[in-house]
Coordinates of C-alpha atoms in Angstrom, one line a residue:
X1 CA 18.0 -10.1 -19.2
X2 CA 16.5 -6.7 -18.9
X3 CA 13.2 -5.8 -17.1
X4 CA 11.4 -2.5 -17.2
X5 CA 9.0 -1.8 -14.3
X6 CA 6.3 0.8 -14.7
X7 CA 5.6 2.4 -11.3
X8 CA 7.9 3.7 -8.5
X9 CA 5.7 2.7 -5.6
X10 CA 6.4 0.1 -3.0
X11 CA 5.5 -2.8 -5.3
X12 CA 7.8 -1.5 -8.1
X13 CA 10.6 -0.8 -5.6
X14 CA 10.5 -4.3 -4.0
X15 CA 10.3 -6.0 -7.4
X16 CA 13.3 -3.9 -8.6
X17 CA 15.3 -4.8 -5.5
X18 CA 14.7 -8.5 -5.7
X19 CA 15.4 -8.6 -9.4
X20 CA 18.7 -6.8 -8.9
X21 CA 19.6 -9.3 -6.1
X22 CA 19.4 -11.9 -8.9
X23 CA 21.7 -9.8 -11.1
X24 CA 18.9 -8.9 -13.6
X25 CA 19.1 -5.5 -15.3
X26 CA 16.2 -3.3 -14.1
X27 CA 14.8 0.1 -15.1
X28 CA 12.0 1.6 -13.1
X29 CA 9.8 4.2 -14.9
X30 CA 8.0 6.7 -12.7
X31 CA 6.0 9.7 -13.9
X32 CA 5.8 11.6 -10.6
X33 CA 8.1 10.6 -7.7
X34 CA 9.0 7.5 -5.8
X35 CA 6.3 6.7 -3.2
X36 CA 4.2 9.6 -4.6
X37 CA 0.8 7.9 -4.1
X38 CA -0.5 5.3 -1.6
X39 CA 3.1 4.0 -1.0
X40 CA 3.9 7.3 0.7
X41 CA 0.6 8.0 2.4
X42 CA -0.5 4.6 3.7
X43 CA -0.6 3.6 7.4
X44 CA 2.4 1.3 7.2
X45 CA 0.8 -1.3 9.5
X46 CA 2.0 -4.9 9.3
X47 CA 0.2 -8.0 10.5
X48 CA 1.5 -11.6 10.3
X49 CA -1.7 -13.6 10.6
X50 CA -4.6 -11.3 10.0
X51 CA -5.1 -12.9 6.6
X52 CA -5.4 -16.5 8.0
X53 CA -8.0 -18.6 6.3
X54 CA -7.8 -16.5 3.1
X55 CA -5.7 -16.9 -0.1
X56 CA -3.5 -14.0 1.2
X57 CA -2.2 -15.9 4.2
X58 CA 1.0 -17.4 2.8
X59 CA 1.9 -14.1 1.1
X60 CA 1.3 -12.1 4.3
X61 CA 3.3 -14.4 6.5
X62 CA 6.3 -14.5 4.1
X63 CA 6.1 -10.7 3.7
X64 CA 5.9 -10.1 7.5
X65 CA 9.1 -12.2 7.9
X66 CA 10.8 -10.2 5.1
X67 CA 9.9 -6.9 6.8
X68 CA 11.7 -8.1 9.9
X69 CA 14.8 -9.2 7.9
X70 CA 15.2 -6.2 5.6
X71 CA 16.4 -3.7 8.2
X72 CA 19.5 -5.9 8.5
X73 CA 20.0 -6.0 4.7
X74 CA 19.2 -2.5 3.5
X75 CA 20.7 0.8 4.7
X76 CA 18.4 3.5 6.1
X77 CA 15.9 3.9 8.9
X78 CA 12.3 3.5 8.0
X79 CA 11.0 3.1 11.5
X80 CA 10.3 -0.6 11.5
X81 CA 9.1 -1.6 15.0
X82 CA 6.9 -4.3 16.5
X83 CA 3.8 -3.0 18.2
X84 CA 0.6 -4.0 20.0
X85 CA -2.8 -3.6 18.4
X86 CA -6.2 -3.1 20.1
X87 CA -9.8 -3.0 19.0
X88 CA -12.6 -1.1 20.7
X89 CA -15.1 1.7 20.3
X90 CA -15.8 5.3 21.3
X91 CA -18.7 5.5 23.7
X92 CA -21.5 7.7 22.5
X93 CA -22.9 10.5 24.6
X94 CA -25.8 8.4 26.0
X95 CA -23.5 5.5 26.9
X96 CA -22.8 5.0 30.6
X97 CA -19.1 4.4 29.7
X98 CA -18.8 7.9 28.1
X99 CA -16.9 9.2 31.2
X100 CA -15.1 6.0 32.1
X101 CA -11.2 6.2 31.9
X102 CA -9.8 4.3 29.0
X103 CA -7.6 1.3 29.6
X104 CA -4.9 3.1 27.6
X105 CA -3.9 6.1 29.6
X106 CA -3.1 8.3 26.6
X107 CA -6.7 8.1 25.3
X108 CA -9.6 10.2 26.4
X109 CA -12.4 9.0 28.7
X110 CA -15.0 6.9 26.9
X111 CA -12.5 5.3 24.4
X112 CA -13.3 1.7 25.3
X113 CA -10.6 -1.0 24.6
X114 CA -12.3 -4.3 24.2
X115 CA -9.6 -6.7 23.0
X116 CA -5.9 -7.0 22.2
X117 CA -5.8 -8.2 18.6
X118 CA -2.0 -8.0 17.9
X119 CA 1.2 -8.5 19.9
X120 CA 4.8 -7.5 19.2
X121 CA 5.3 -10.9 17.7
X122 CA 2.4 -10.6 15.2
X123 CA 2.0 -6.8 14.4
X124 CA 4.5 -4.1 13.5
X125 CA 4.7 -0.9 11.5
X126 CA 7.0 1.0 9.1
X127 CA 6.9 4.5 7.8
X128 CA 5.7 3.8 4.2
X129 CA 7.4 6.6 2.3
X130 CA 10.7 6.0 4.1
X131 CA 10.4 2.2 3.5
X132 CA 9.6 2.6 -0.2
X133 CA 12.4 5.1 -0.7
X134 CA 15.0 3.0 1.1
X135 CA 14.1 -0.1 -0.9
X136 CA 14.3 1.8 -4.2
X137 CA 17.6 3.3 -3.1
X138 CA 18.9 -0.2 -2.4
X139 CA 17.9 -1.3 -5.8
X140 CA 19.6 1.7 -7.4
X141 CA 22.7 1.0 -5.3
X142 CA 22.7 -2.5 -6.8
X143 CA 22.6 -1.1 -10.3
X144 CA 19.0 -0.5 -11.1
X145 CA 18.0 2.7 -13.1
X146 CA 15.2 5.1 -12.3
X147 CA 13.8 6.8 -15.4
X148 CA 11.4 9.7 -15.0
X149 CA 8.5 9.9 -17.5
X150 CA 5.1 8.7 -18.3
X151 CA 4.5 5.4 -20.1
X152 CA 2.5 6.0 -23.2
X153 CA 2.5 2.6 -24.8
X154 CA 3.7 -1.0 -24.9
X155 CA 6.2 -2.2 -27.5
X156 CA 5.4 -5.7 -28.8
X157 CA 6.9 -8.2 -31.2
X158 CA 3.8 -10.3 -31.9
X159 CA 2.6 -11.5 -28.6
X160 CA 5.9 -10.8 -26.8
X161 CA 6.4 -7.6 -24.9
X162 CA 9.6 -5.8 -25.9
X163 CA 9.5 -2.7 -23.8
X164 CA 7.6 0.5 -23.0
X165 CA 7.2 3.7 -25.0
X166 CA 7.9 6.5 -22.6
X167 CA 6.8 9.9 -24.0
X168 CA 8.0 9.0 -27.5
X169 CA 11.2 7.1 -26.5
X170 CA 11.4 3.3 -26.4
X171 CA 12.9 1.6 -23.5
X172 CA 13.6 -2.0 -24.7
X173 CA 13.3 -5.0 -22.4
X174 CA 12.9 -8.7 -22.3
X175 CA 10.1 -8.4 -19.8
X176 CA 7.9 -5.6 -18.5
X177 CA 6.0 -5.2 -15.2
X178 CA 2.9 -3.1 -14.6
X179 CA 3.0 -1.9 -11.0
X180 CA 1.1 1.4 -11.1
X181 CA -1.4 0.8 -8.2
X182 CA -4.9 1.9 -9.3
X183 CA -3.4 3.6 -12.4
X184 CA -2.6 0.1 -13.7
X185 CA -6.1 0.4 -15.1
X186 CA -4.7 2.6 -17.9
X187 CA -2.5 -0.3 -19.0
X188 CA -5.7 -2.2 -20.1
X189 CA -5.5 -0.1 -23.3
X190 CA -2.5 -2.1 -24.3
X191 CA -3.0 -5.6 -22.8
X192 CA -5.6 -8.0 -21.4
X193 CA -6.1 -6.8 -17.8
X194 CA -9.0 -7.0 -15.4
X195 CA -10.3 -3.8 -14.0
X196 CA -8.5 -2.2 -11.1
X197 CA -10.4 0.4 -9.0
X198 CA -9.2 3.2 -6.7
X199 CA -10.7 3.6 -3.3
X200 CA -9.8 7.0 -1.7
X201 CA -8.6 7.0 1.9
X202 CA -8.2 10.3 3.7
X203 CA -5.8 10.6 6.7
X204 CA -4.3 13.1 9.1
X205 CA -0.8 12.9 10.4
X206 CA 0.0 14.4 13.8
X207 CA 3.3 15.2 15.4
X208 CA 3.0 13.3 18.7
X209 CA 6.7 13.0 19.5
X210 CA 7.2 10.3 22.2
X211 CA 3.7 10.9 23.8
X212 CA 2.0 8.0 22.0
X213 CA 3.2 4.4 22.6
X214 CA 3.4 1.7 20.0
X215 CA -0.3 0.9 20.2
X216 CA -2.2 0.6 16.9
X217 CA -6.0 1.1 17.3
X218 CA -8.9 -0.2 15.4
X219 CA -12.0 1.5 16.7
X220 CA -15.7 1.9 15.9
X221 CA -16.9 5.5 16.2
X222 CA -20.7 6.2 16.3
X223 CA -21.3 9.4 14.4
X224 CA -24.2 11.3 12.8
X225 CA -23.9 9.1 9.7
X226 CA -23.7 5.8 11.6
X227 CA -20.8 3.7 12.7
X228 CA -17.4 4.5 11.2
X229 CA -14.2 2.5 11.5
X230 CA -11.2 4.6 12.5
X231 CA -7.6 3.4 12.6
X232 CA -4.7 4.9 14.5
X233 CA -1.0 4.2 13.7
X234 CA 1.7 5.6 15.9
X235 CA 5.1 5.5 14.1
X236 CA 8.7 5.3 15.5
X237 CA 9.6 8.7 14.1
X238 CA 7.1 10.4 16.4
X239 CA 4.3 10.8 13.9
X240 CA 0.8 9.3 14.3
X241 CA -1.5 8.7 11.3
X242 CA -5.2 8.5 11.7
X243 CA -7.5 7.3 8.9
X244 CA -11.2 6.7 8.3
X245 CA -14.0 7.6 5.9
X246 CA -12.8 5.8 2.8
X247 CA -14.9 6.5 -0.3
X248 CA -15.2 6.0 -4.0
X249 CA -14.1 9.1 -6.1
X250 CA -12.9 9.7 -9.6
X251 CA -9.3 8.7 -10.0
X252 CA -7.2 11.7 -11.3
X253 CA -5.0 10.8 -14.3
X254 CA -2.0 12.4 -12.5
X255 CA -1.1 10.9 -9.0
X256 CA 0.1 14.4 -8.0
X257 CA -3.4 15.7 -8.4
X258 CA -4.9 13.5 -5.6
X259 CA -6.4 15.7 -2.9
X260 CA -8.5 14.8 0.2
X261 CA -12.2 15.7 0.5
X262 CA -12.4 18.8 2.6
X263 CA -15.5 17.7 4.5
X264 CA -14.0 14.2 5.2
X265 CA -10.9 15.8 6.6
X266 CA -12.9 18.1 8.9
X267 CA -14.9 15.1 10.1
X268 CA -11.8 13.0 10.7
X269 CA -10.2 15.9 12.6
X270 CA -13.2 16.1 14.9
X271 CA -13.1 12.3 15.5
X272 CA -9.3 12.4 16.2
X273 CA -9.7 15.1 18.8
X274 CA -12.3 13.0 20.5
X275 CA -9.9 10.1 20.8
X276 CA -7.1 11.9 22.7
X277 CA -6.1 15.4 23.8
X278 CA -2.8 14.7 22.1
X279 CA -4.4 15.1 18.7
X280 CA -4.6 18.9 18.7
X281 CA -4.9 21.1 15.6
X282 CA -1.5 22.7 16.1
X283 CA 0.1 19.2 15.9
X284 CA -1.1 18.4 12.4
X285 CA 1.7 17.6 10.0
X286 CA -0.4 16.6 7.0
X287 CA -4.0 16.3 5.7
X288 CA -3.9 14.0 2.8
X289 CA -5.6 11.2 0.8
X290 CA -4.5 8.3 -1.3
X291 CA -6.1 5.8 -3.7
X292 CA -5.8 2.2 -2.8
X293 CA -5.9 -0.3 -5.7
X294 CA -8.7 -2.9 -5.4
X295 CA -10.0 -5.6 -7.7
X296 CA -13.4 -7.1 -8.3
X297 CA -12.8 -10.1 -5.9
X298 CA -10.6 -8.2 -3.4
X299 CA -7.4 -10.2 -4.2
X300 CA -4.3 -8.7 -5.9
X301 CA -3.2 -9.3 -9.5
X302 CA 0.3 -10.8 -9.4
X303 CA 1.7 -12.8 -12.3
X304 CA 1.8 -13.1 -16.0
X305 CA -0.6 -11.1 -18.1
X306 CA -2.8 -13.4 -20.3
X307 CA -2.2 -13.8 -24.0
X308 CA 1.3 -12.2 -23.8
X309 CA 4.8 -13.3 -23.2
X310 CA 7.2 -11.3 -21.1
X311 CA 4.4 -9.2 -19.6
X312 CA 3.6 -9.2 -15.9
X313 CA 1.4 -7.2 -13.4
X314 CA 1.5 -6.6 -9.7
X315 CA -1.3 -4.4 -8.3
X316 CA -4.6 -4.5 -6.4
X317 CA -3.2 -5.1 -2.9
X318 CA -5.9 -2.8 -1.3
X319 CA -5.0 -2.2 2.4
X320 CA -2.2 -4.7 2.5
X321 CA 0.1 -3.1 -0.1
X322 CA 2.9 -2.1 2.3
X323 CA 2.7 -5.4 4.2
X324 CA 2.7 -7.6 1.1
X325 CA 5.1 -5.7 -1.1
X326 CA 8.3 -7.6 -0.1
X327 CA 6.9 -11.0 -0.8
X328 CA 5.2 -9.8 -3.9
X329 CA 8.5 -8.4 -5.3
X330 CA 10.4 -11.5 -4.3
X331 CA 7.9 -13.9 -5.9
X332 CA 7.6 -11.8 -9.1
X333 CA 11.4 -11.7 -9.4
X334 CA 11.4 -15.5 -9.1
X335 CA 8.6 -15.8 -11.7
X336 CA 10.4 -13.6 -14.2
X337 CA 13.9 -15.1 -13.7
X338 CA 13.0 -18.8 -13.2
X339 CA 9.5 -19.1 -14.5
X340 CA 8.3 -20.2 -11.1
X341 CA 8.1 -19.1 -7.5
X342 CA 9.4 -20.9 -4.4
X343 CA 8.3 -19.2 -1.3
X344 CA 4.7 -18.3 -2.2
X345 CA 2.1 -19.8 -4.6
X346 CA 0.9 -17.0 -6.8
X347 CA -1.9 -19.0 -8.5
X348 CA -4.7 -17.4 -6.4
X349 CA -3.6 -14.0 -7.8
X350 CA -3.4 -15.1 -11.4
X351 CA -4.8 -12.1 -13.5
X352 CA -6.5 -14.7 -15.8
X353 CA -9.0 -15.5 -13.1
X354 CA -11.0 -12.3 -13.8
X355 CA -12.6 -11.0 -16.9
X356 CA -10.5 -8.5 -18.8
X357 CA -11.6 -4.9 -19.0
X358 CA -13.0 -3.7 -22.3
X359 CA -10.3 -1.2 -23.4
X360 CA -13.0 0.9 -25.2
X361 CA -14.2 1.9 -21.8
X362 CA -10.9 3.8 -21.3
X363 CA -11.1 5.9 -24.5
X364 CA -12.8 8.8 -22.8
X365 CA -9.8 9.0 -20.3

């Protein structure tokens, strides 16, 4: 059996890895670079039970466990470490707590910590680009192939997928997987797929060395435009990512063309400097943005594409792409190889649950 995966992000990498562990031939087609989009620019935060009470719960718990196992199975250091998570808010100028010392000594006065929302048993972090690259390297070491190029069409034999056309060349396969994040939308030209949208998330990465402990923060920040949620993710390699101010913006056709909004970055930098004196301009490593894939109902698309044989999709994971990638790849590998999954029930994520996108809407793109 041969499988071709379109997309070299974290979902494509994990799917390739678990397919190769089953001995299935795999080719990954990637137009830019491995982890070039959200898989390289996300926060990398992991939570075991933050999806409790939702259809994502079993997927998240299985994936959280896999994240803890994979450092013992795959070569490389992607900074996996358990961490604590806190919620709170930044006191406004008129608040009596504006000058009160923070409960966390590395934060500025007036950053009020209200609750511990994660412990080292329930929350952790990875460096997303290093994780994605390590998993892809592991798949390649097991015999997978990485093919550079842009998929320009789907090859069919009746209702059965037989491969992808990649810039005029056909790569034949017994099964194909669409795992292109928000760019999976483009595949609706060739198959029955629901809409996938891109939500842009700007972020700033600081070099904080060992000055910031393993404390993830989820804070409310009162600004001129109202309350804003800001998230802080210290990583094991000494970098700290801060993100806020997500918005809806046109999705560039080329992932390499994604850029942050200049005004959003300026606002985010000002907010970051208010949080801690450690977030100084000279410590900035990167100012960036990524597009997270989201669906109409907020759940990912994982499973068989309707009205086709040998055609699968895995996208739409929103903020939980890095967390849920291992269990998604494991489950999809089982579905492709055995026709069923063991660890996670994928029925809540069936692409057939949503109305397919009218492909004529993509003609202008």
